[in-house]
PDB file of C-alpha atoms and ligand atoms in Angstrom:
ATOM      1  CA  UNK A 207     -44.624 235.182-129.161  1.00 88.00           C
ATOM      2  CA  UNK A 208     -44.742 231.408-129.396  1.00 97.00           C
ATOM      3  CA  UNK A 209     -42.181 229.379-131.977  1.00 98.00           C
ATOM      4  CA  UNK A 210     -44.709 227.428-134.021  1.00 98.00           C
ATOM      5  CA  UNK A 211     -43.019 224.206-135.355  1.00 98.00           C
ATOM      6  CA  UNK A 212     -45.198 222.304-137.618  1.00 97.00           C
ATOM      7  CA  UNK A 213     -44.700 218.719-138.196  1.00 98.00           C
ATOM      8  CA  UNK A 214     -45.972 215.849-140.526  1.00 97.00           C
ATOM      9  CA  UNK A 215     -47.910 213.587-137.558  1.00 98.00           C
ATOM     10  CA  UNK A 216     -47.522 212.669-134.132  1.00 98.00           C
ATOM     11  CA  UNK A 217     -44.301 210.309-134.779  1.00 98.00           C
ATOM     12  CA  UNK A 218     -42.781 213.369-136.238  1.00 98.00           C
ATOM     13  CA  UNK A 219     -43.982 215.583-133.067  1.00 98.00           C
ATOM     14  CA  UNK A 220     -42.099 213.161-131.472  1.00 98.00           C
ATOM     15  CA  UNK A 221     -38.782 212.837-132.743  1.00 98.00           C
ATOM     16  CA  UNK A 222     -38.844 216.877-132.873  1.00 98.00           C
ATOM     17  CA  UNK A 223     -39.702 216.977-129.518  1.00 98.00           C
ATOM     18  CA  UNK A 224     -37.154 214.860-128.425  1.00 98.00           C
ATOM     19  CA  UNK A 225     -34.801 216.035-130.504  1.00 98.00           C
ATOM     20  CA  UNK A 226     -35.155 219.846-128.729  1.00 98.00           C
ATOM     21  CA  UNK A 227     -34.950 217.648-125.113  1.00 98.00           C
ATOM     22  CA  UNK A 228     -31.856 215.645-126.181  1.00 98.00           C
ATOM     23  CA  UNK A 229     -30.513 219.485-127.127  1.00 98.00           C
ATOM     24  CA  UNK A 230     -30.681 221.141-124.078  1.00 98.00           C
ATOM     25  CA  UNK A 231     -29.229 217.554-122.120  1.00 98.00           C
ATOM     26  CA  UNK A 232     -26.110 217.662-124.485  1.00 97.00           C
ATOM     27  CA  UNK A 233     -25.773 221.472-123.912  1.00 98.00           C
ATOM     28  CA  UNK A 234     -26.125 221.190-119.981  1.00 98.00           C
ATOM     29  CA  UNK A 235     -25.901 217.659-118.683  1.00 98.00           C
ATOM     30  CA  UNK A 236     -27.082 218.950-115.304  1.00 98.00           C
ATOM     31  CA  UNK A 237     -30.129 219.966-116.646  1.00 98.00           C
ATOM     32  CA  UNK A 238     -33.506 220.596-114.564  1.00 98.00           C
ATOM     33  CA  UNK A 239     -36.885 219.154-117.097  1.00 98.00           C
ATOM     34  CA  UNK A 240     -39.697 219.629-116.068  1.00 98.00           C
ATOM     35  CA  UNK A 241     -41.383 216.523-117.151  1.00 98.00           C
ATOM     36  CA  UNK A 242     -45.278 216.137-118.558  1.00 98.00           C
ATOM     37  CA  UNK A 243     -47.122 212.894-118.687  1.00 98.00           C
ATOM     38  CA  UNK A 244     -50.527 212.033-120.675  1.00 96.00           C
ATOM     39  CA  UNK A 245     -50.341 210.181-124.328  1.00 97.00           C
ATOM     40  CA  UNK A 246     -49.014 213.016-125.917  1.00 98.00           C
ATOM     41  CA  UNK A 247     -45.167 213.119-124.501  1.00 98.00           C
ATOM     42  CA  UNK A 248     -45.395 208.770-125.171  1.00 98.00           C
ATOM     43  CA  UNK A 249     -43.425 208.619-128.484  1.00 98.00           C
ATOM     44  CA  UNK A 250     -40.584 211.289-127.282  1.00 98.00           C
ATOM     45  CA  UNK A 251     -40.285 209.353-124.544  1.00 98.00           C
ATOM     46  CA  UNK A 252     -39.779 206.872-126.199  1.00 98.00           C
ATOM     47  CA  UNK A 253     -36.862 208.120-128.441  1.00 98.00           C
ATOM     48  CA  UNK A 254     -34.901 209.856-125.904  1.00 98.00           C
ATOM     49  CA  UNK A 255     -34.836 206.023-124.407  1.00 98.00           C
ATOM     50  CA  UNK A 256     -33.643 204.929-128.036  1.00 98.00           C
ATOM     51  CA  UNK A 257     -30.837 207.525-128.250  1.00 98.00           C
ATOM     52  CA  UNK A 258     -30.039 206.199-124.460  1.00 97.00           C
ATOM     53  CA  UNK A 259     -29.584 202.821-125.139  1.00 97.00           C
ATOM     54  CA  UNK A 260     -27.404 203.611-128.324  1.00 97.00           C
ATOM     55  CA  UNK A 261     -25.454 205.707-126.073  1.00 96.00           C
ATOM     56  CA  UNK A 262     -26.185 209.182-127.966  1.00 96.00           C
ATOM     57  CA  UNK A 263     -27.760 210.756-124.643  1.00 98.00           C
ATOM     58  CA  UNK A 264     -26.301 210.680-121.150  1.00 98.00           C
ATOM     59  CA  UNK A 265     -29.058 211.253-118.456  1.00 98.00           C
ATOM     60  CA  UNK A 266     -26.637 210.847-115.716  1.00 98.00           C
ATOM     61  CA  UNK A 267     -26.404 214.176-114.135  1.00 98.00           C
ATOM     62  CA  UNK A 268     -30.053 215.223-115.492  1.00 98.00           C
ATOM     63  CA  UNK A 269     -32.382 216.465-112.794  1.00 98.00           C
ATOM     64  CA  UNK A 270     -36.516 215.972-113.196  1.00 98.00           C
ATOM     65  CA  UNK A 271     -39.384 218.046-111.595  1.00 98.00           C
ATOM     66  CA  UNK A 272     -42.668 216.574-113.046  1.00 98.00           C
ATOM     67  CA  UNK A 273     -46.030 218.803-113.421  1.00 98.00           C
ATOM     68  CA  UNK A 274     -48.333 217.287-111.367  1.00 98.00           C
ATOM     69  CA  UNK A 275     -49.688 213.987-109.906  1.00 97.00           C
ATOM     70  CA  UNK A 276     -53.498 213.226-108.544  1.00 96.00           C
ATOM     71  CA  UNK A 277     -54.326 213.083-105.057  1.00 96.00           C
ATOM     72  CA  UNK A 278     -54.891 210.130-103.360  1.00 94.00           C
ATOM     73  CA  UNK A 279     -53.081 207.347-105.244  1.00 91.00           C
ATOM     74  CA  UNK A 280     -50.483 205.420-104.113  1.00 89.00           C
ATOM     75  CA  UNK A 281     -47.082 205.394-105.714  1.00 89.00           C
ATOM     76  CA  UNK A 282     -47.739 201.726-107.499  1.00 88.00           C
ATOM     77  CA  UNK A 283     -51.178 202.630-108.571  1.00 92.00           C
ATOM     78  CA  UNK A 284     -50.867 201.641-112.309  1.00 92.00           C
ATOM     79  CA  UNK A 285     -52.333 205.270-113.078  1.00 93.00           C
ATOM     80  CA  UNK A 286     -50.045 207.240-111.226  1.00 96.00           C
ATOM     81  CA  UNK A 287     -47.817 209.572-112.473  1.00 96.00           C
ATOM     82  CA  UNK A 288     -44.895 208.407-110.975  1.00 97.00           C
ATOM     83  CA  UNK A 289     -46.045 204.943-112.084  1.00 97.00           C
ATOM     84  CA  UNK A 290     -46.161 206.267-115.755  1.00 97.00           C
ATOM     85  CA  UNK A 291     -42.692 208.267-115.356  1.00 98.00           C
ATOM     86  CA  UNK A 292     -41.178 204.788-114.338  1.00 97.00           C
ATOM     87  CA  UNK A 293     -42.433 202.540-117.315  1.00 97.00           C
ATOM     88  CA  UNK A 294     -42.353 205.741-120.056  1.00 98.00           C
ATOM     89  CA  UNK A 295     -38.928 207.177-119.854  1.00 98.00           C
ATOM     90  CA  UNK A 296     -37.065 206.420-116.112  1.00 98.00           C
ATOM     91  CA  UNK A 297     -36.645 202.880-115.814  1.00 97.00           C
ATOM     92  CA  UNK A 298     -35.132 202.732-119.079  1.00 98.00           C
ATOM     93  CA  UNK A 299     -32.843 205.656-119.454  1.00 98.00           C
ATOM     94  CA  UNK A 300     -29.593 206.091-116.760  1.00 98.00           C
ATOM     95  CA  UNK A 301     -30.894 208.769-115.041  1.00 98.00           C
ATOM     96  CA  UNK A 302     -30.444 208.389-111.006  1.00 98.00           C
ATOM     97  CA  UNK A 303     -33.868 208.145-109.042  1.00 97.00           C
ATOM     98  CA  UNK A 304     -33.224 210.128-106.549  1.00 97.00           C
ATOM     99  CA  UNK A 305     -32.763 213.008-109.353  1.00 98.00           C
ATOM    100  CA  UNK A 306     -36.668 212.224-110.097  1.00 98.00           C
ATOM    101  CA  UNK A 307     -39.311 214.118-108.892  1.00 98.00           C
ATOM    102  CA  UNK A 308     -43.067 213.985-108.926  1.00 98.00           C
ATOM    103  CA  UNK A 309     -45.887 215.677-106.360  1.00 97.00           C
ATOM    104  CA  UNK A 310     -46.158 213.079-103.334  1.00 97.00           C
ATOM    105  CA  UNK A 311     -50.076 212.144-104.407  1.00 96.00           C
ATOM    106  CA  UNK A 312     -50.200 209.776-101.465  1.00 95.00           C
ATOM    107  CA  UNK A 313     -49.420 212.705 -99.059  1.00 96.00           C
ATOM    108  CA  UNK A 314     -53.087 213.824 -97.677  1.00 96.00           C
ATOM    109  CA  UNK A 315     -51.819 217.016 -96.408  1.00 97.00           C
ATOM    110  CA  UNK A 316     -51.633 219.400 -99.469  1.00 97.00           C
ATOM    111  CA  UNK A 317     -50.532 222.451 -97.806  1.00 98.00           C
ATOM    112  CA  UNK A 318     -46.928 220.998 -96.750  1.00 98.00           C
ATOM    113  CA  UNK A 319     -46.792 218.660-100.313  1.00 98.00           C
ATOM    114  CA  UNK A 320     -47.564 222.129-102.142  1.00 98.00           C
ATOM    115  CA  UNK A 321     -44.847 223.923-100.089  1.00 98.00           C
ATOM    116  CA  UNK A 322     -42.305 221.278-100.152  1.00 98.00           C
ATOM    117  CA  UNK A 323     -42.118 220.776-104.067  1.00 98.00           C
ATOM    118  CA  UNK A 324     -42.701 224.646-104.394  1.00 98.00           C
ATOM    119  CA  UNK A 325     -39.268 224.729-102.055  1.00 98.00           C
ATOM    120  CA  UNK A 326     -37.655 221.938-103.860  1.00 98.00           C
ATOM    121  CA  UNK A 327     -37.814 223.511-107.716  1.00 98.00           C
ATOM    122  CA  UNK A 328     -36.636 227.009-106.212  1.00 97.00           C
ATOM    123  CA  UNK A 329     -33.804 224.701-104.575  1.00 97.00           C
ATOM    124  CA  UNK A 330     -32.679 223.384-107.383  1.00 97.00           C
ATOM    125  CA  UNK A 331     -32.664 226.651-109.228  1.00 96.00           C
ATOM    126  CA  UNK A 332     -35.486 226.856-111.106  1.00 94.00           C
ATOM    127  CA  UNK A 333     -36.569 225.010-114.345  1.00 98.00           C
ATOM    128  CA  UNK A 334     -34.211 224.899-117.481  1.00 98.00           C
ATOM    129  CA  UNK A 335     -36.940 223.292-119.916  1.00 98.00           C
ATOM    130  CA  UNK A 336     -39.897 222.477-119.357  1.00 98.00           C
ATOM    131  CA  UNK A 337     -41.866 219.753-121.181  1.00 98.00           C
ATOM    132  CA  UNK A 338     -45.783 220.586-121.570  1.00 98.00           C
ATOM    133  CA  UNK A 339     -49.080 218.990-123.203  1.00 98.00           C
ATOM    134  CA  UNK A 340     -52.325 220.541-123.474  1.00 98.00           C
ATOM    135  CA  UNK A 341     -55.531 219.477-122.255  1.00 97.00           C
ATOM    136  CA  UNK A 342     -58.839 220.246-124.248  1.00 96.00           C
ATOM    137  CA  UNK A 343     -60.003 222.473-122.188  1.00 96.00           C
ATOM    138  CA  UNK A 344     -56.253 224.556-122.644  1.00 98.00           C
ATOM    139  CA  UNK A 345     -55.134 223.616-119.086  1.00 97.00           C
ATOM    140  CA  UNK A 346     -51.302 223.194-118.683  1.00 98.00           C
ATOM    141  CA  UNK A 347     -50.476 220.980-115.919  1.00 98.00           C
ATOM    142  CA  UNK A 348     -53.413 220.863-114.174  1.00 97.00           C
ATOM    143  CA  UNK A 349     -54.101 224.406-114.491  1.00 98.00           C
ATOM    144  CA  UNK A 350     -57.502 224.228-114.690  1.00 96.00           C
ATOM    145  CA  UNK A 351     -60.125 226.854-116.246  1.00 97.00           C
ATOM    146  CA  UNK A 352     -60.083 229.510-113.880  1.00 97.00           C
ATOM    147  CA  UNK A 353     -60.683 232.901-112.829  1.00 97.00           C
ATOM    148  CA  UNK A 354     -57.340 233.495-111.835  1.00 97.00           C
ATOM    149  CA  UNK A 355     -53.594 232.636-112.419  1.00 97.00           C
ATOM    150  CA  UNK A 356     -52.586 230.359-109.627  1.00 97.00           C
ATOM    151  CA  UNK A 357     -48.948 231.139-108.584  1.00 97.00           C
ATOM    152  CA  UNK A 358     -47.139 227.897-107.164  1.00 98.00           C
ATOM    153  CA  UNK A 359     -47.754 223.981-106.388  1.00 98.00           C
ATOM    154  CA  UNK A 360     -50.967 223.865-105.183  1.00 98.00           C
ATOM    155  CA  UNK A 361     -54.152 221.153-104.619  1.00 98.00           C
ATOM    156  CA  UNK A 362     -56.851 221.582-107.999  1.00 97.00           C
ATOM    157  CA  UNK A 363     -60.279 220.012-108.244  1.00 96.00           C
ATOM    158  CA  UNK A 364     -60.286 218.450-111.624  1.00 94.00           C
ATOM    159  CA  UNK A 365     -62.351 219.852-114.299  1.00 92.00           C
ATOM    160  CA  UNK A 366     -65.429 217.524-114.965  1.00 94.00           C
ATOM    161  CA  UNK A 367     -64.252 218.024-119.308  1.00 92.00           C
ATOM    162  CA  UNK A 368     -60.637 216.200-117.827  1.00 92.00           C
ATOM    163  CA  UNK A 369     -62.245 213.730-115.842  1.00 95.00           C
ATOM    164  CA  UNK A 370     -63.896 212.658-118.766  1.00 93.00           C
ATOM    165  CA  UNK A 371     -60.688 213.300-120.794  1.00 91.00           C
ATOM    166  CA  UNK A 372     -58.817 210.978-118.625  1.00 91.00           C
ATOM    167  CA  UNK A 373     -61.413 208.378-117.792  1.00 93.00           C
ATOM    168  CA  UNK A 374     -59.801 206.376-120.804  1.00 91.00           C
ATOM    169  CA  UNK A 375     -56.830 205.226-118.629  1.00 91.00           C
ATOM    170  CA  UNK A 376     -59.273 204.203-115.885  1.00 92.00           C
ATOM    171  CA  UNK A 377     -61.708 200.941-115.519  1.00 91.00           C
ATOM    172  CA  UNK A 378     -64.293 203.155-114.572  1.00 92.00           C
ATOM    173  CA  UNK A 379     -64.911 207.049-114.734  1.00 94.00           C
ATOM    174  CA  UNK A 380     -65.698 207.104-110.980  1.00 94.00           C
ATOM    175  CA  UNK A 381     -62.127 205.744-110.615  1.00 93.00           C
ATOM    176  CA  UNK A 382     -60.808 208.719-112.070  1.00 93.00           C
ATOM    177  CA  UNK A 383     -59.269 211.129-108.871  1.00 95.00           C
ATOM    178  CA  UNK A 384     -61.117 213.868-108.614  1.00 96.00           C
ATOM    179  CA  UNK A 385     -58.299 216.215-107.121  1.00 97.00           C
ATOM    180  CA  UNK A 386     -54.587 216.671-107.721  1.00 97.00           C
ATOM    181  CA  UNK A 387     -51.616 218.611-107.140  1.00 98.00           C
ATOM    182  CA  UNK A 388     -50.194 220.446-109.974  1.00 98.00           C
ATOM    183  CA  UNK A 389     -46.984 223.227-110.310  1.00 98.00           C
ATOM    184  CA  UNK A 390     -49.176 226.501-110.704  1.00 98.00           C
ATOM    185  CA  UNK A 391     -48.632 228.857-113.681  1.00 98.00           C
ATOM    186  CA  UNK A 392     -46.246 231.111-112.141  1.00 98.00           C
ATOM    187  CA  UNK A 393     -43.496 227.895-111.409  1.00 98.00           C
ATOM    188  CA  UNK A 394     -44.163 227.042-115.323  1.00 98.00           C
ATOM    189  CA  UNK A 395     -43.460 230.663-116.140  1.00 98.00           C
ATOM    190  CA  UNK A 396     -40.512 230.743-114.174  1.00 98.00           C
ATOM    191  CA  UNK A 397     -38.830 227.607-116.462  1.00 98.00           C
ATOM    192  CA  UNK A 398     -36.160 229.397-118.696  1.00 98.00           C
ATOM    193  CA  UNK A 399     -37.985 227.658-122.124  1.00 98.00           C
ATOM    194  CA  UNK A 400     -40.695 225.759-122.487  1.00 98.00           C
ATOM    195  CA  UNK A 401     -41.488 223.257-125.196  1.00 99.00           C
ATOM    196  CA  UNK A 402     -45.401 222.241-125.687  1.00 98.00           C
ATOM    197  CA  UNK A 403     -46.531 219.689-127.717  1.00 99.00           C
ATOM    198  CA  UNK A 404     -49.890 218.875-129.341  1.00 98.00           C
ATOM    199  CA  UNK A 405     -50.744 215.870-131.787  1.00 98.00           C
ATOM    200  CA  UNK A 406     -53.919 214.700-133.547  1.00 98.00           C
ATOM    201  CA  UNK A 407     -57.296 216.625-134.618  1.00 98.00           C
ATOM    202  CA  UNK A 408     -59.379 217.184-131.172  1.00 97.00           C
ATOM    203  CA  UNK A 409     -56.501 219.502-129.786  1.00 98.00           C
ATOM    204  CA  UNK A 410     -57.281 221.981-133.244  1.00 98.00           C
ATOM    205  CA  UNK A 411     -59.434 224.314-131.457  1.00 98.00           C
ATOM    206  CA  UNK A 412     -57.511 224.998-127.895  1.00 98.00           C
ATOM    207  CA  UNK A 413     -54.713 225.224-130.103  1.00 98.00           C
ATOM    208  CA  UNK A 414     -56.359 228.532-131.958  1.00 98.00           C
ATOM    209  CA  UNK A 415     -57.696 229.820-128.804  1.00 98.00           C
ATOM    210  CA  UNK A 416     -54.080 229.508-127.175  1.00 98.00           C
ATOM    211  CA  UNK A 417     -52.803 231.325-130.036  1.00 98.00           C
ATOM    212  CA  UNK A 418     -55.180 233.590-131.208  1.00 97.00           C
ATOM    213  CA  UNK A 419     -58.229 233.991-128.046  1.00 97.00           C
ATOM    214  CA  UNK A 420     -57.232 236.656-125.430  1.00 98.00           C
ATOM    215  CA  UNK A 421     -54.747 235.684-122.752  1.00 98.00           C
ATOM    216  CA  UNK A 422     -57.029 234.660-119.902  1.00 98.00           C
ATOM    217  CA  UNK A 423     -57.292 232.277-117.430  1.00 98.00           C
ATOM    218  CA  UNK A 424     -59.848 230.634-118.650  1.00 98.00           C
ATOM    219  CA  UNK A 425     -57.552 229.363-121.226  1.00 98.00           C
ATOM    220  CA  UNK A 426     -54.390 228.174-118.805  1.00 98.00           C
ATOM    221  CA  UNK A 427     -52.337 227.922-122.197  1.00 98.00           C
ATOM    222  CA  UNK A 428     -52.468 231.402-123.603  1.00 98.00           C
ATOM    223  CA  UNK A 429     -50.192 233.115-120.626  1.00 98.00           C
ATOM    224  CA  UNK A 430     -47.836 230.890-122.805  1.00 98.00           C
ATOM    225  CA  UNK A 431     -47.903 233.737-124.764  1.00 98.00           C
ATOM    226  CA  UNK A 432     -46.024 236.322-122.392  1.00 98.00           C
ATOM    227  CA  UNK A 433     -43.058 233.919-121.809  1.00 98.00           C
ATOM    228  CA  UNK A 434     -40.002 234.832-123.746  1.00 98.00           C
ATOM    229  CA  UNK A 435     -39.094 231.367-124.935  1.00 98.00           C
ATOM    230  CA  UNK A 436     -41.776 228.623-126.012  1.00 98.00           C
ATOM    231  CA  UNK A 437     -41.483 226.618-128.658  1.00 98.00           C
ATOM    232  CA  UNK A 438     -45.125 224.860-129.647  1.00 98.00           C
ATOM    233  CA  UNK A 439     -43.998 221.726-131.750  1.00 98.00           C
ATOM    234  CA  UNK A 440     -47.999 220.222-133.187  1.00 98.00           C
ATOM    235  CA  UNK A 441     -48.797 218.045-135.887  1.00 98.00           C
ATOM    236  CA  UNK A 442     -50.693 219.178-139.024  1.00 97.00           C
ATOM    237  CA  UNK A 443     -54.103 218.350-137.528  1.00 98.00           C
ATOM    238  CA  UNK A 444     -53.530 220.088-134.157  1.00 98.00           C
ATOM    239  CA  UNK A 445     -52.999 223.409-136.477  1.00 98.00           C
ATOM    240  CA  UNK A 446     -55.633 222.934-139.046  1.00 97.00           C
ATOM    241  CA  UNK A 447     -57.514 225.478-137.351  1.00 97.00           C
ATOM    242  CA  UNK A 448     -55.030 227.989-136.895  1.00 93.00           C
ATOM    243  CA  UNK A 449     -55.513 229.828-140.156  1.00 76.00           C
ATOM    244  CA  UNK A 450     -59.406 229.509-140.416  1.00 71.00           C
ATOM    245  CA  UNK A 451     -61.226 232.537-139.852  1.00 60.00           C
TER     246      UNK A 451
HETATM  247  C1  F6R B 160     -49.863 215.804-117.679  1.00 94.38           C
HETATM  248  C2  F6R B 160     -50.410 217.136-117.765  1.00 94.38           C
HETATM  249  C3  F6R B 160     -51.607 217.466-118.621  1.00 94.38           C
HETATM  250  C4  F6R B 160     -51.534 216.863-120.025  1.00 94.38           C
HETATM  251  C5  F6R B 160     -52.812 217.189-120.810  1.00 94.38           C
HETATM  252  C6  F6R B 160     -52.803 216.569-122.182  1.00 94.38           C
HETATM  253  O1  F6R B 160     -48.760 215.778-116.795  1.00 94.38           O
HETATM  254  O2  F6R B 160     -49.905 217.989-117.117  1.00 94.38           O
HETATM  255  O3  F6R B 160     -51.713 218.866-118.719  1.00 94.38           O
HETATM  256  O4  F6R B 160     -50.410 217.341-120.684  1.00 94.38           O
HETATM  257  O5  F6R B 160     -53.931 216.766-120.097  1.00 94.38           O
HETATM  258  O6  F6R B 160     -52.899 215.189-122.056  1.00 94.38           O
HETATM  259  P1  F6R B 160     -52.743 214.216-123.316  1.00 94.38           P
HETATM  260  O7  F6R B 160     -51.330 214.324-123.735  1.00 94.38           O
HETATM  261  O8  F6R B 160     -53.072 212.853-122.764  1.00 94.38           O
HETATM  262  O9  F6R B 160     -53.699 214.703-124.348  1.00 94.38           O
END
C-alpha cells in the first residue's frame, strides 16, 4: 500500500520531500539516492542545497544513481540530465562527483551503457531511497506505457504524450530526443523505499489511476503499489481526484 502524504502546494511538496531525503542522509551518510529530474523534484532540490549551505546536511559520503538520461546528447547539452543534476542540486551541495551517477547518453552503444549502470547499482548495493516523479502518462523513469514490465537499464523510445510533455524545455519539439536510457522497473523495485512526488492539477488523473486503476503496465506507476515502502508526498491538486467517483 502506498503512504499518501498530502500537502498544502508544491512549495510544501517540497520541503516534505526534502525533509524525508535529508532523513535518510542523517540516518546513513553513505546513502545510495536514486535521483529524478523534471520540474517536479526543482524546489526539494533546492532546499536540501539550503540546509547544505547552513551546514544542517552533510552530502559528503552520499552516493547518487540517477533514473535515466536521453540518448544522444552530450554531457554539456543544456537539456541533459547530467546538465540539470549539476545546476539543480550537485554543484551546490558537497557531495563528491565521482559519487554521481547518470546513464552515459552520449554512449551510442546501449547494450554495454544498459549493462554497465545495471552492474554499477548492483555494485554499490542496491538503492536505499529512491527519488521519483510521474509523468502524465504514469511512466516512472522512463518507463514508458507498455505491455510489459521491463526488468533493468535499458534503451526506451519515448512516448509521443512525453515528447510533447517535455518539448517545453526544448527550442523546438523536433529537438526533443526521441530515445533514452532509463533504470527499468525491476532496479526501481529493488530500492529499499521509494519517495514519489506529484505537484499541481494535470498530474490529478494518473495520480487516481496509480492508486486506484489495476496494476498494469500500461500505467508504469501502479507496480508502485506491490513495493513494501513508498511514500507518495502530492499537493492538494494532484489528489483532487482521488476521492471522486
Ligand atoms: C525524470 C523522470 C521522469 C519525470 C516525469 C515527471 O528523471 O524520470 O519520469 O519524473 O516525467 O516530470 P515533471 O516533474 O517534469 O512533471
Amino acid at each position: 500500500m502506498i503512504k499518501i502524504v498530502e500537502t498544502r502546494d508544491y512549495n510544501d511538496m517540497s520541503r516534505k520531500a526534502a525533509n524525508v531525503i535529508s532523513a535518510q542522509v542523517i540516518l546513513k551518510p553513505d546513502s545510495v539516492l536514486g535521483l529524478a529530474t523534471g520540474s517536479t523534484p526543482v524546489g526539494c532540490y533546492q532546499t536540501l542545497v539550503h540546509w547544505c549551505e547552513k551546514g544542517d546536511l552533510d552530502f559528503s559520503k552520499v552516493r547518487t544513481v540517477n533514473l535515466d538520461e536521453y540518448q544522444g546528447l552530450e554531457k554539456w547539452h543544456d537539456q541533459s540530465y547530467y546538465y540539470f543534476m549539476r545546476e539543480n542540486l550537485f554543484k551546490y551541495v558537497n557531495i563528491n562527483l565521482d559519487n554521481t551517477n547518470i546513464p552515459d547518453g552520449s554512449n551510442p552503444d546501449a547494450e554495454a551503457e544498459c549493462a554497465r549502470y545495471h552492474e554499477l547499482i548492483e555494485s554499490m548495493g542496491g538503492i536505499d531511497l529512491q527519488l521519483l516523479g510521474i509523468g502524465n502518462n504514469g511512466h516512472i523513469g522512463f518507463n514508458e506505457p507498455a505491455d510489459v514490465f521491463a526488468d533493468k537499464t535499458h534503451k526506451v523510445e519515448l512516448a509521443e504524450s512525453t515528447i510533447d510533455a517535455n518539448a517545453r524545455f526544448f527550442k523546438d519539439r523536433d529537438e526533443v530526443p526521441r530515445f533514452a536510457y532509463t533504470m527499468g522497473i525491476g532496479e526501481i523495485m529493488s530500492a529499499k523505499k521509494i519517495l514519489i512526488i506529484a505537484s499541481g492539477k494535470a498530474k490529478a488523473p494518473i495520480i487516481r489511476e496509480m492508486i486506484k486503476g489495476p496494476v498494469t503496465p500500461k500505467v508504469p506507476a501502479s507496480i508502485l503499489r506491490f513495493h513494501p515502502d513508498v511514500t507518495l508526498i502530492a499537493d492538494v491538486d494532484a489528489l483532487s481526484l482521488l476521492n471522486k467517483e
